[in-house]
Short mmCIF file of C-alpha atoms and ligand atoms in Angstrom, two decimals:
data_model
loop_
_atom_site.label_atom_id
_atom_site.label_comp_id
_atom_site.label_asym_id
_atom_site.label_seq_id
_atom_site.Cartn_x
_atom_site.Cartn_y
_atom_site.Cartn_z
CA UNK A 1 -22.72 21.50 -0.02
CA UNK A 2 -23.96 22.36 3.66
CA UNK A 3 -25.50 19.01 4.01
CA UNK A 4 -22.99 17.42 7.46
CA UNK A 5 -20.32 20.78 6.70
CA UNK A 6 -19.81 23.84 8.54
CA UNK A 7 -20.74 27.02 6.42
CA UNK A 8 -16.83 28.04 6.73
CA UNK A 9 -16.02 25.37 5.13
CA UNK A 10 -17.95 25.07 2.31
CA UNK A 11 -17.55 28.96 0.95
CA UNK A 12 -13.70 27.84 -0.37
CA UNK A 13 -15.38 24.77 -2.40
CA UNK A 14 -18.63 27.31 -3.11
CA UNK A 15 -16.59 29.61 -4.51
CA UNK A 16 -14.27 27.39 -6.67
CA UNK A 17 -17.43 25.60 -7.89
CA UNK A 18 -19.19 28.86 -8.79
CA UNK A 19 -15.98 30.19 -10.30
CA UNK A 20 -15.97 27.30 -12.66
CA UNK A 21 -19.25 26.51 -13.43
CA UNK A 22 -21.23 30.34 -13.51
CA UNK A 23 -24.47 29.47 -14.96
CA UNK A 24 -26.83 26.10 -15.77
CA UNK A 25 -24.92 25.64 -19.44
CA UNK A 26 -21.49 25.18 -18.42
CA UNK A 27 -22.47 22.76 -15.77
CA UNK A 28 -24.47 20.80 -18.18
CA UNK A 29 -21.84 20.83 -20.30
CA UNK A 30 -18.72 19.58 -17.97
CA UNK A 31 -17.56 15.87 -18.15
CA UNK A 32 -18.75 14.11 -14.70
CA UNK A 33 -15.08 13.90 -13.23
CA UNK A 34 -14.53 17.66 -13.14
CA UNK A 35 -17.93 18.20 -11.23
CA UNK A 36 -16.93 15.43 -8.81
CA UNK A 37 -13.34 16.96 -8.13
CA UNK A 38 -14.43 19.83 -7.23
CA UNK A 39 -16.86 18.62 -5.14
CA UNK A 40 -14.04 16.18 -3.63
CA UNK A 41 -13.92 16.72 0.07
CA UNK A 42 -17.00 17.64 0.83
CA UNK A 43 -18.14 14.13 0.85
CA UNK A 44 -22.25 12.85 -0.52
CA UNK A 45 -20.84 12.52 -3.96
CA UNK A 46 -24.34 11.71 -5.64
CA UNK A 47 -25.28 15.30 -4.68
CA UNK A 48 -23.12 17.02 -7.32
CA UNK A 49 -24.17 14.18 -9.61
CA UNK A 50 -27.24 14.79 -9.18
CA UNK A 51 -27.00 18.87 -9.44
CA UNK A 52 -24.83 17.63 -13.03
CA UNK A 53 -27.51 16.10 -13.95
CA UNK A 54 -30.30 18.55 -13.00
CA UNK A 55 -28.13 21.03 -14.84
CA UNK A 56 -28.71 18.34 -18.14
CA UNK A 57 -32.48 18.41 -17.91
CA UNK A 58 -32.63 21.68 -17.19
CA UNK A 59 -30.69 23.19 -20.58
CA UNK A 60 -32.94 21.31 -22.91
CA UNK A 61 -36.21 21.03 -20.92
CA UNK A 62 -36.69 24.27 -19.54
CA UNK A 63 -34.64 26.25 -21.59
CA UNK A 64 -31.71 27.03 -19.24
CA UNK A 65 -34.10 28.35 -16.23
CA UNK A 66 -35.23 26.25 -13.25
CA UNK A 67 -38.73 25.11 -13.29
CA UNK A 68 -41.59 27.48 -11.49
CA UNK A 69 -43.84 24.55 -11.29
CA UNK A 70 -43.80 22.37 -7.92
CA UNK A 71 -44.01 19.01 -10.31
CA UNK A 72 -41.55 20.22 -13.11
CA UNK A 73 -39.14 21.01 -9.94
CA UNK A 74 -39.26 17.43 -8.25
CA UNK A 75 -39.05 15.17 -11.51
CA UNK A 76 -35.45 16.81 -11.36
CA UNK A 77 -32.90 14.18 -10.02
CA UNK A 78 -31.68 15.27 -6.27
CA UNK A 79 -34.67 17.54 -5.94
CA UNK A 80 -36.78 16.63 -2.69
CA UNK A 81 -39.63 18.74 -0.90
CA UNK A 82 -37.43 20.42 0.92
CA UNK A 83 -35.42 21.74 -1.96
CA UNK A 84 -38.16 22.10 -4.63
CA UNK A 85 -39.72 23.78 -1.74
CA UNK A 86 -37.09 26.58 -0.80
CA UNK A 87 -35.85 27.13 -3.83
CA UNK A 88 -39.33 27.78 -5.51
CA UNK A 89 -40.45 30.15 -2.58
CA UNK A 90 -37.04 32.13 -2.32
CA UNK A 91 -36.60 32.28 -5.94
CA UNK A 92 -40.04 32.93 -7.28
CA UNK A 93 -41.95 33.75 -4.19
CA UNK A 94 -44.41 30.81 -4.78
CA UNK A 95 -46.50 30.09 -2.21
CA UNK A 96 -44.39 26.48 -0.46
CA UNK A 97 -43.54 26.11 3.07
CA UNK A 98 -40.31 24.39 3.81
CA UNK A 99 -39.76 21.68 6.30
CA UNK A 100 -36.13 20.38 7.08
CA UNK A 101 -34.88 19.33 10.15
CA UNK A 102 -34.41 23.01 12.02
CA UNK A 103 -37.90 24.14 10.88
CA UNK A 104 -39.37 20.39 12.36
CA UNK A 105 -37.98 20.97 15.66
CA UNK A 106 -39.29 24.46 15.86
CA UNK A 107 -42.49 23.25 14.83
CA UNK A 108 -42.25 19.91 17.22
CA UNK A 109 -41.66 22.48 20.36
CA UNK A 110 -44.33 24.72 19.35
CA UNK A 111 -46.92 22.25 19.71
CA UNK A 112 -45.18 19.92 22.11
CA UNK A 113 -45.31 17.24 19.72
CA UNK A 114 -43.28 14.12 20.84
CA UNK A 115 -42.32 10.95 18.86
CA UNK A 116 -40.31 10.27 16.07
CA UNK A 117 -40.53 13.24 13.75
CA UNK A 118 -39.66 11.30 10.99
CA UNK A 119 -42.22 9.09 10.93
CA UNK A 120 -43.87 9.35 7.81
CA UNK A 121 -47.75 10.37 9.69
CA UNK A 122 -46.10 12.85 11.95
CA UNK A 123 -43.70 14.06 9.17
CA UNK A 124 -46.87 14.90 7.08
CA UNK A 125 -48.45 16.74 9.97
CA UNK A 126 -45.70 19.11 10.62
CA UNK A 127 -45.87 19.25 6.77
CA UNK A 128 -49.75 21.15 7.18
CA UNK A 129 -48.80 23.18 10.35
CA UNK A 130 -45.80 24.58 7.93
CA UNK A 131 -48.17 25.04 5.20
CA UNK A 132 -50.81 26.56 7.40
CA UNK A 133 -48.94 28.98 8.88
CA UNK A 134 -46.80 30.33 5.79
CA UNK A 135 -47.18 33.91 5.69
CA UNK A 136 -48.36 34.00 1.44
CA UNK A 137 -47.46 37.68 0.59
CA UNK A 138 -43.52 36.70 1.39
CA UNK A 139 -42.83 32.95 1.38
CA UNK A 140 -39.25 32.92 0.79
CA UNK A 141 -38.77 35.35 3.30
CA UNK A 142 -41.29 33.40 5.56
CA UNK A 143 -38.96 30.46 5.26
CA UNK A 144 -35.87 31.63 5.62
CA UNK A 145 -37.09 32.96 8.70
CA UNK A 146 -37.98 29.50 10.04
CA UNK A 147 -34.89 28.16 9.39
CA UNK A 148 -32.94 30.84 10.88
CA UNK A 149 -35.13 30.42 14.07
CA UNK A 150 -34.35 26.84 14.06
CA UNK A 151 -31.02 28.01 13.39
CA UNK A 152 -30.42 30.44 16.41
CA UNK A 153 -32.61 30.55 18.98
CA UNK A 154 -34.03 26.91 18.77
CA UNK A 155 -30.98 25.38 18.72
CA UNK A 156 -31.14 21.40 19.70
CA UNK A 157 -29.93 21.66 22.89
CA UNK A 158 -30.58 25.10 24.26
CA UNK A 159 -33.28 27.35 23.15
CA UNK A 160 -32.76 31.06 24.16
CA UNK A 161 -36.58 31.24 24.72
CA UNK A 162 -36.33 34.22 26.45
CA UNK A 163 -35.25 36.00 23.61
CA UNK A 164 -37.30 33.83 20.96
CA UNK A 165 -40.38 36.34 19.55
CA UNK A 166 -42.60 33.38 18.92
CA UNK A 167 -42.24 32.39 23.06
CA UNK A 168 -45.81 33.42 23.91
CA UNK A 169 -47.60 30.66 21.45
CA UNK A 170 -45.11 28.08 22.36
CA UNK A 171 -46.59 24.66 24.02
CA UNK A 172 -43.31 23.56 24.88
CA UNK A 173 -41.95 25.99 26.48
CA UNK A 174 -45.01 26.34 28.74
CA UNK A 175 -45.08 22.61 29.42
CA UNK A 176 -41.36 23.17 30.54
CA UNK A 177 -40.17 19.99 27.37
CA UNK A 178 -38.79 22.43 25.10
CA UNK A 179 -35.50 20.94 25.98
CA UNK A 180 -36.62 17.39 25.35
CA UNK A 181 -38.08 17.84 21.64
CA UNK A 182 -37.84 16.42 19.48
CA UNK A 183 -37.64 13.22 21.12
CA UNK A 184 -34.70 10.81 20.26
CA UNK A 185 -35.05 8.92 17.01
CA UNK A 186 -34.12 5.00 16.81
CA UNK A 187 -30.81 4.65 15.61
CA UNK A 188 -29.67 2.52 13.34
CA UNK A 189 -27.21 -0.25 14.67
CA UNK A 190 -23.80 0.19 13.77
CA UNK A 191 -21.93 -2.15 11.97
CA UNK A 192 -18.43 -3.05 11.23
CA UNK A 193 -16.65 -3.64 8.63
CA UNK A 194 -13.43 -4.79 7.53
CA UNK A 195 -11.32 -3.66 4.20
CA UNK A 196 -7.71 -3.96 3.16
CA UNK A 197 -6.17 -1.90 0.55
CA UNK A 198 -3.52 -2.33 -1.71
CA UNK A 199 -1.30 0.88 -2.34
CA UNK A 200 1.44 -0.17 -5.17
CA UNK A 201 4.29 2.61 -5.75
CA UNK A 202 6.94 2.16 -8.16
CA UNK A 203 10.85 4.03 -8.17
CA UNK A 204 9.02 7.44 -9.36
CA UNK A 205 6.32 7.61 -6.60
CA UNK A 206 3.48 6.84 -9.17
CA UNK A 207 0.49 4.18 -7.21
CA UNK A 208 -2.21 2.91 -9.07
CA UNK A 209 -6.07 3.93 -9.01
CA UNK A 210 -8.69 1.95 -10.30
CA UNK A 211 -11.70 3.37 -11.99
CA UNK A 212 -14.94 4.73 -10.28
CA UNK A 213 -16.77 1.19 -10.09
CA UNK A 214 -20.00 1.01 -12.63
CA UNK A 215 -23.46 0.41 -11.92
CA UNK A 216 -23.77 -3.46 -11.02
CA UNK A 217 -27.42 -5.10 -10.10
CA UNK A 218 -25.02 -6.76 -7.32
CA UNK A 219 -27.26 -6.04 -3.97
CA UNK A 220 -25.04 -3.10 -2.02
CA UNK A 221 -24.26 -5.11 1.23
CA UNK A 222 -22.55 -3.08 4.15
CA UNK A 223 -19.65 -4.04 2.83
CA UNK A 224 -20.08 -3.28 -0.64
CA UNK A 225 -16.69 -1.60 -1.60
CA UNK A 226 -18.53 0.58 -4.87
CA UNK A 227 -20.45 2.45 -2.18
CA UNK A 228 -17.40 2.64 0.61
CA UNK A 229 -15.45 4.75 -2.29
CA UNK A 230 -18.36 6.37 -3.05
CA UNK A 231 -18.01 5.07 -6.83
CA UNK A 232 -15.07 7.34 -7.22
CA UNK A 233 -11.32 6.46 -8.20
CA UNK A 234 -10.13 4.05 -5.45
CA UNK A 235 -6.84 1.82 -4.41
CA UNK A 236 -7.97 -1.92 -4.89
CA UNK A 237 -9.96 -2.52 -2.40
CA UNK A 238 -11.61 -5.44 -1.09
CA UNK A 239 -13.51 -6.89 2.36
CA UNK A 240 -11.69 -8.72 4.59
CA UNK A 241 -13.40 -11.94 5.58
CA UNK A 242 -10.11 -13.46 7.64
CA UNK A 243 -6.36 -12.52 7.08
CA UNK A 244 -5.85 -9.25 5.74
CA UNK A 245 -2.94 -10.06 3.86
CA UNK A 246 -3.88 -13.48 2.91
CA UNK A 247 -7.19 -12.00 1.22
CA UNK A 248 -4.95 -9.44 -0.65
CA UNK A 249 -3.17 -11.72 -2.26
CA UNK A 250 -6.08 -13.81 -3.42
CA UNK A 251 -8.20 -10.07 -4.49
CA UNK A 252 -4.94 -8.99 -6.50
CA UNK A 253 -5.00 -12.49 -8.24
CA UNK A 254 -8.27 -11.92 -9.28
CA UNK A 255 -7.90 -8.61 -10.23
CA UNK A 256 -4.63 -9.39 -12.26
CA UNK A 257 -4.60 -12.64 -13.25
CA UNK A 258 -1.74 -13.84 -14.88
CA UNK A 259 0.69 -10.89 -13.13
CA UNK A 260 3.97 -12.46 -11.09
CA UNK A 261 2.77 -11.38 -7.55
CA UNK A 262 4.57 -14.02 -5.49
CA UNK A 263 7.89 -11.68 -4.70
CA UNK A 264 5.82 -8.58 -3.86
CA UNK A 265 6.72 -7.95 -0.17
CA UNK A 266 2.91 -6.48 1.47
CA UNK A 267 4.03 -3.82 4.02
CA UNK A 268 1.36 -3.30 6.60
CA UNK A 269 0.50 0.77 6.44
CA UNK A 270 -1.41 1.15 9.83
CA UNK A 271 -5.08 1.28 9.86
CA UNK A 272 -7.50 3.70 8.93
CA UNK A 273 -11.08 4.33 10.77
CA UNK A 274 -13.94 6.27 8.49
CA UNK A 275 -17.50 6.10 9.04
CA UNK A 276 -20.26 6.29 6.73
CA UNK A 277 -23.86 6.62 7.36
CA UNK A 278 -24.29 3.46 10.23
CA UNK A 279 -20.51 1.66 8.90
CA UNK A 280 -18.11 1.79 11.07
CA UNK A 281 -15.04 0.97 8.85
CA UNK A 282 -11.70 -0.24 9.52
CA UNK A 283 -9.46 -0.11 6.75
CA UNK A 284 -5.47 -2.38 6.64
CA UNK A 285 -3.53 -0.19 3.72
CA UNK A 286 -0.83 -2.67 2.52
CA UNK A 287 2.52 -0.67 0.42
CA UNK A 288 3.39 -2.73 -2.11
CA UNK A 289 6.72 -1.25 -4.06
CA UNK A 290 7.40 -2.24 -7.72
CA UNK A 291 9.76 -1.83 -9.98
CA UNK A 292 7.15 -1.44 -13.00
CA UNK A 293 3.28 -0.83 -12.06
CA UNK A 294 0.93 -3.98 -12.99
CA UNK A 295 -1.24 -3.31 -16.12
CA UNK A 296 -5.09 -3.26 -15.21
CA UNK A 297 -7.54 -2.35 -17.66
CA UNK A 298 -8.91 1.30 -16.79
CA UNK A 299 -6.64 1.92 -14.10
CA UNK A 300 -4.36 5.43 -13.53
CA UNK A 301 -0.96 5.58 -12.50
CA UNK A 302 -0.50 9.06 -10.66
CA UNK A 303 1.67 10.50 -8.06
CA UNK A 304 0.54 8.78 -4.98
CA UNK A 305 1.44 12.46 -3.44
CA UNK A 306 -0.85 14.06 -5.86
CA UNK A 307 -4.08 11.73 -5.98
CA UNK A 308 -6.59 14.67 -5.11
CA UNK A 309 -6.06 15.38 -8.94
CA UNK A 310 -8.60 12.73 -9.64
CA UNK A 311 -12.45 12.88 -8.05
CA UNK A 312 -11.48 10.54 -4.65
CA UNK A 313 -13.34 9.70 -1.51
CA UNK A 314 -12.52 11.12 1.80
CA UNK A 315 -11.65 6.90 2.62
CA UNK A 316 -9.09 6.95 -0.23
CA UNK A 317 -7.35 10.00 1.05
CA UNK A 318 -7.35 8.70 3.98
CA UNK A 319 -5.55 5.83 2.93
CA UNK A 320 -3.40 7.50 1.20
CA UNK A 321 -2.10 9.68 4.09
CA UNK A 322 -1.63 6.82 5.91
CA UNK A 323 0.77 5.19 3.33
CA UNK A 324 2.86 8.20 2.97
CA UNK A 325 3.50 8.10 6.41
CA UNK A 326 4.66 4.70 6.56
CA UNK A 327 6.23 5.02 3.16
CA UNK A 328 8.34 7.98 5.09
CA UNK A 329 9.39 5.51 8.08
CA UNK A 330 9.79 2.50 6.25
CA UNK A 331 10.56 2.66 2.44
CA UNK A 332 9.16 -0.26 0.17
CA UNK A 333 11.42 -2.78 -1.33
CA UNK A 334 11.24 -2.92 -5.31
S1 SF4 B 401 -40.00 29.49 22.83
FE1 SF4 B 401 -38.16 28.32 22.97
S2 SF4 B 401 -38.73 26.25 22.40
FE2 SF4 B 401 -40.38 27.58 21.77
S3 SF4 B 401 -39.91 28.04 19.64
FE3 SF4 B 401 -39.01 29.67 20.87
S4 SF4 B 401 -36.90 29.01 21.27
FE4 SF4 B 401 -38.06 27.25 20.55
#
């Protein structure tokens, strides 16, 4: 849950999660769509799929209790070094040092080591000067430590050497680059793209969601709408290659063939920005109001007030706060 959001903000969805699911069992046992809305919000939906389906191997494998053994821990989906590595050392005290981004830093300034740190080689270095320096009678505590370091005092931009207790062995600070490590990574060129959205709303303020999209071999392109709304409910949603409303038109006629679409009147909702990972999106909503909401196999009609019910990106609510508002100023037509 912590992963890109602020500790206050995740103890509300913490708490709620907790609340529902106490234990491995009940976790294991929820359908996929609960997990997910309560998770809604907090955005890198495969995480709580992943900790759903953790939950799955762990009730039959390993009888309700997470694995002890380092191998047993990372054949679990979602389940990294970093995890498998924290969880084993603060849970059972087994002997794993951890390395995320906080302790890599530390470690980076320590021993004035510039590059990329993510570079696979250097990656695996800081990997040994974690494990070779993990105090083995307390290695949870020994890692939680190093975090918290990273954490406090050797914070990205400002490290309160003066009051840091490992100053005297550090090679940065004596070099006077503490400041400068790590050193910037490449980033990864941003890229834009385009979507339009169709947002249909009939006399009773129900819209129309289709179903999280399913697996497909289809090659995820930056534009690849599944992964945009993060395979969860969504409005139909397609890329726009030219005129927004022109490429509706043809999308909805694909998506509905057969349905009398000619008299709907497309009312431009604004436009909504979102970025994930290097996409830079830009997303035309379009209000479309009906008198009776097309038919599409799968789909939900549901208040279009009210669509957090269902497990929905941070995109789609998004774009569905922007077609409220412009729904308030300008009614549709039925
Ligand atoms: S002395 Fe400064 S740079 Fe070095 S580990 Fe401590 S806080 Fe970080």
């Amino acid at each position: 849950m912590l992963q890109q959001t602020r500790v206050a903000a995740a103890i509300p969805y913490y708490k709620r999660f907790l609340h529902r699911f106490p234990e491995v069992h009940s976790l294991a046992a929820a359908p996929e769509e609960e997990v997910l809305r309560l998770w809604s919000g907090l955005g890198y939906y495969s995480r709580a799929r992943n900790l759903q389906k953790a939950a799955q191997q762990i009730v039959p494998k390993h009888a309700g209790q997470f694995p002890k053994r380092m191998e047993d821990a990372l054949a679990l989906p979602g389940i990294g070094d970093y995890t498998a590595a924290a969880i084993l050392s603060i849970a059972y005290g087994e002997k794993h040092a951890v390395l995320d981004g906080n302790v890599a830093r530390v470690l980076a300034r320590l021993g004035a080591i510039r590059g990329d740190l993510r570079e696979p080689k250097r990656w695996r270095g800081l990997q040994n000067t974690a494990d070779g320096l993990l105090e083995p009678e307390s290695p949870g505590d020994w890692n939680q430590a190093m975090m918290e370091l990273g954490a406090t005092l050797c914070t990205p931009k400002s490290p309160q050497c003066l009051l840091c207790p490992i100053a005297q062995f550090c090679e940065g600070r004596k070099l006077g680059i503490a400041e400068s490590l790590p050193e910037k990574r490449k980033k990864r060129a941003t890229v834009e793209v385009i979507l339009g959205a169709a947002i249909f709303t009939d006399a009773e303020g129900l819209t129309l969601l289709l179903p999280p999209p399913k697996n497909t071999k289809e090659k995820t392109g930056a534009d690849h709408v599944p992964t945009l709304v993060s395979k969860m409910w969504h409005f139909p949603t397609f890329a726009v290659t030219g005129e927004p409303a022109a490429n509706l038109a043809a999308f909805l006629r694909r998506i509905m063939p057969g349905v009398q679409s000619r008299k709907w009147q497309l009312i431009p909702a604004g436009k909504v920005r979102h970025a994930v990972t290097y996409r830079a999106i830009t997303l035309f909503p379009f209000l479309i109001g009906v008198k009776k909401l097309p038919r599409v196999p799968g789909a939900r009609q549901i208040p279009l007030s009210d669509i957090s019910s269902l497990p929905i990106s941070n995109l789609t609510r998004k774009v569905a706060r922007a077609a409220l508002e412009a729904q308030a100023l300008a009614p549709a037509k039925r």
